[in-house]
Coordinates of N, CA, C and O in Angstrom, one line a residue:
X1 N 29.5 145.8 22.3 CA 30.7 145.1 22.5 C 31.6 145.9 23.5 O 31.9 147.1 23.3
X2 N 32.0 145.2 24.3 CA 32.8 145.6 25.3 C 34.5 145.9 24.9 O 35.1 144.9 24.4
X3 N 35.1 147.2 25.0 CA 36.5 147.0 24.3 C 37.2 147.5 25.7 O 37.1 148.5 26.4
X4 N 38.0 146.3 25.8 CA 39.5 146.7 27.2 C 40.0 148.0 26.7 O 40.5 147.9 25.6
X5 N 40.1 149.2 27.3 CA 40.7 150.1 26.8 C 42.1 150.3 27.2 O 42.8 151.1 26.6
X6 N 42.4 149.2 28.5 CA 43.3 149.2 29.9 C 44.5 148.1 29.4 O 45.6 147.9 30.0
X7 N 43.9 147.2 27.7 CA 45.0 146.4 27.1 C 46.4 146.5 26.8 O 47.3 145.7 27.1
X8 N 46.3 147.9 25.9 CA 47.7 148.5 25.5 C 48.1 149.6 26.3 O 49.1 150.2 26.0
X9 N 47.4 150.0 27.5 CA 48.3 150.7 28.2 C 49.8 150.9 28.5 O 50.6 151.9 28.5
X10 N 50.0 149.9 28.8 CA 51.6 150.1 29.1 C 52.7 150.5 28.0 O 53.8 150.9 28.2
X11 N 52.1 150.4 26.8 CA 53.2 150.7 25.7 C 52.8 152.2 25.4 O 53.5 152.9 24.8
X12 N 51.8 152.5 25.8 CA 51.6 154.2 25.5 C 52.5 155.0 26.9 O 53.0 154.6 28.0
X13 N 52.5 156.4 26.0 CA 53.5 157.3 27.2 C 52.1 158.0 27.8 O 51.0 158.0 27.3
X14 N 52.5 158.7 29.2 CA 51.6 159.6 29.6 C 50.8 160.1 29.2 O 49.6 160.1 29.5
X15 N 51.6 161.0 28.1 CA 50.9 162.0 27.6 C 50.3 161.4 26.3 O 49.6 162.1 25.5
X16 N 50.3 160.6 26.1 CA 49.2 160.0 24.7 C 47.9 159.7 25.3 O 46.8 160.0 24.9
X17 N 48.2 159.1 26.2 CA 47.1 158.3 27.3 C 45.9 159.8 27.7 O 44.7 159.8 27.6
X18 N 46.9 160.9 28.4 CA 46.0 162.1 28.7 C 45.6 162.4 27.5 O 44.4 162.1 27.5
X19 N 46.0 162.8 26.4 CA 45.6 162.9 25.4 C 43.8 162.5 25.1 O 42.8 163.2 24.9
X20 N 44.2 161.3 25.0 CA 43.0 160.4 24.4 C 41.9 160.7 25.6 O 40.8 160.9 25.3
X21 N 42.3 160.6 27.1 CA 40.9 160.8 27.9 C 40.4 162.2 28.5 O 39.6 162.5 29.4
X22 N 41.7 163.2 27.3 CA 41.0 164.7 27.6 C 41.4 165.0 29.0 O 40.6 165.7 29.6
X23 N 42.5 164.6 29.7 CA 43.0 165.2 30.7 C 44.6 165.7 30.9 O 45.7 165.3 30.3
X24 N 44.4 166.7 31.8 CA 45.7 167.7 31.8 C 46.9 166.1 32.2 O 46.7 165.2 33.0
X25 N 48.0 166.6 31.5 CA 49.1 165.5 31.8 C 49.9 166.4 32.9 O 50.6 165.8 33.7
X26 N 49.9 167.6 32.8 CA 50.3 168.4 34.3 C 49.6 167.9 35.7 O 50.0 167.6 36.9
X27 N 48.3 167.8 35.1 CA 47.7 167.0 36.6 C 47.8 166.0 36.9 O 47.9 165.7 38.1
X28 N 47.8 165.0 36.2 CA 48.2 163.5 36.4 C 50.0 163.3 37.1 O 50.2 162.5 38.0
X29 N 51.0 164.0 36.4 CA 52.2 163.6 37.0 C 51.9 164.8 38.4 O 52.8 164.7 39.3
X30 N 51.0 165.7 38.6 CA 51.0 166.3 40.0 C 50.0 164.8 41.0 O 50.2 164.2 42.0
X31 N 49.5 164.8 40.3 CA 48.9 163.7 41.4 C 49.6 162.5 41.6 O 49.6 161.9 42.7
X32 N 50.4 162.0 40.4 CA 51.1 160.4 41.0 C 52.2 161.3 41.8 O 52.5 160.7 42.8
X33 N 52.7 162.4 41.6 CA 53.6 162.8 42.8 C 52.6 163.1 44.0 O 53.3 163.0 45.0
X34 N 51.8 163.3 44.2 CA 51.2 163.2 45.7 C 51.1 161.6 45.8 O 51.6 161.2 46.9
X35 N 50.8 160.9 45.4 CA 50.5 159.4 45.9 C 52.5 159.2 45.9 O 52.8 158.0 46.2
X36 N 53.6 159.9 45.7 CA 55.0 159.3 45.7 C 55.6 158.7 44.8 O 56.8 158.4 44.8
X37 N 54.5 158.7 43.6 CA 55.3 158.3 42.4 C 55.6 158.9 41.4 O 54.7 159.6 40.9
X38 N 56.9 159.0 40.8 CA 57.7 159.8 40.0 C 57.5 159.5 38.9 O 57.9 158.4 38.5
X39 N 56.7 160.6 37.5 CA 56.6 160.5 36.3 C 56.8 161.7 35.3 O 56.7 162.9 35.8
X40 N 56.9 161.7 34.4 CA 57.2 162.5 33.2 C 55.9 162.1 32.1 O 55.2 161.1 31.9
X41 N 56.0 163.4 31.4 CA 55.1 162.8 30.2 C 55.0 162.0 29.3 O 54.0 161.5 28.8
X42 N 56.8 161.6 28.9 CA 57.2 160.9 28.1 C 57.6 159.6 28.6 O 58.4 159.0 27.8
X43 N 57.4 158.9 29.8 CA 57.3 157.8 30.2 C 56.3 157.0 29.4 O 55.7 157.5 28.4
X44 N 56.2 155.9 29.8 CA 55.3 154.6 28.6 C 54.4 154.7 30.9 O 55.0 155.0 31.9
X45 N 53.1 154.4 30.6 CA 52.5 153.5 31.4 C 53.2 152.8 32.1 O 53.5 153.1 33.3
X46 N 53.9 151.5 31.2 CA 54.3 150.5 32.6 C 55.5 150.9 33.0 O 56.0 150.1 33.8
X47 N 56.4 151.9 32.6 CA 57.3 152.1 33.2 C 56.9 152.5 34.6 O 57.2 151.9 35.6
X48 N 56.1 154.0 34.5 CA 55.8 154.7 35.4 C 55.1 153.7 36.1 O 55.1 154.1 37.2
X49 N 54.6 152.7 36.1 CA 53.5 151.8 37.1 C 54.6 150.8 37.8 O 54.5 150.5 39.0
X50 N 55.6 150.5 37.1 CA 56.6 149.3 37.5 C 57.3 150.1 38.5 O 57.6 149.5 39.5
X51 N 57.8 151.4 38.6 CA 58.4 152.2 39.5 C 57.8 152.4 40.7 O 58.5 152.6 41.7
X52 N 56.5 152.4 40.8 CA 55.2 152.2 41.7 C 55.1 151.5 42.3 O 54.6 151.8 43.4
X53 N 55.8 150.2 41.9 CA 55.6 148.9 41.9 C 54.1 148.2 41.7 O 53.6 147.3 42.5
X54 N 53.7 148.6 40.8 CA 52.3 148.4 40.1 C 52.5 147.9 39.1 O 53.6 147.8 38.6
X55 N 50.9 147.5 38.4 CA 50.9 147.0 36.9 C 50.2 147.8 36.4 O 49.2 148.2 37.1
X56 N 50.3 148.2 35.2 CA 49.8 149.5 34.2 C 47.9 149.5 34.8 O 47.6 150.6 35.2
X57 N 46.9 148.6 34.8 CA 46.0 148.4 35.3 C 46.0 149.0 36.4 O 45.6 150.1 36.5
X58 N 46.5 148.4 37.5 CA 46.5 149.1 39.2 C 46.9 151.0 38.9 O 46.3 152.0 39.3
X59 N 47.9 150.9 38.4 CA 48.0 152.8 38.2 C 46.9 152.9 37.5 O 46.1 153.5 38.2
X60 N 46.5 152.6 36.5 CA 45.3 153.3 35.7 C 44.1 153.3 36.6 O 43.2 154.2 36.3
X61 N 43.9 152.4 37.9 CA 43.0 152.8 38.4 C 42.7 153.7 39.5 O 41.7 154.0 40.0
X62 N 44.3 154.0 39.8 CA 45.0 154.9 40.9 C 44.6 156.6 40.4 O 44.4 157.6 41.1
X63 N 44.7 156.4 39.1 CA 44.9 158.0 38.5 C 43.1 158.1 37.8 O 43.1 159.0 37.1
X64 N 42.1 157.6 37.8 CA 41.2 157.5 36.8 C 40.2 157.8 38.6 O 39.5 158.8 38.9
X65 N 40.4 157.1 39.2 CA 39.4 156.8 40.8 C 39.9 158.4 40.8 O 38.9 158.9 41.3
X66 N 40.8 159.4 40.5 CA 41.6 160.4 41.8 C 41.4 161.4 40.6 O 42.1 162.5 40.7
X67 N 40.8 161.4 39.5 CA 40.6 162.8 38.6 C 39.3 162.9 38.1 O 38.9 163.8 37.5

């Protein structure tokens, strides 16, 4: 069975998210700051994606394609 993992993204913060896929949350807000986008750990997903002007999905594939 196939599970959306990409569903409740946006209500989680950064760092729950690194958390769960075992990645540094230091490298992820260094990388959305090379792509220009401004994040913290304690942001939720779609905040950080709506600032993007993205949807939690399009960042998640921004940051998962680039680590």
């Amino acid at each position: 069975e196939h599970v959306d993992r990409t569903a409740d993204l946006g209500k989680r913060t950064l760092k729950e998210l690194c958390a769960e896929y075992e990645v540094s949350v230091k490298d992820v807000v260094a990388l959305l700051k090379q792509h220009g986008i401004e994040a913290s750990p304690n942001l939720t997903f779609r905040a950080v994606a709506k600032s993007a002007g993205m949807n939690a999905a399009e960042l998640f594939a921004l940051v998962s394609s680039n680590l």
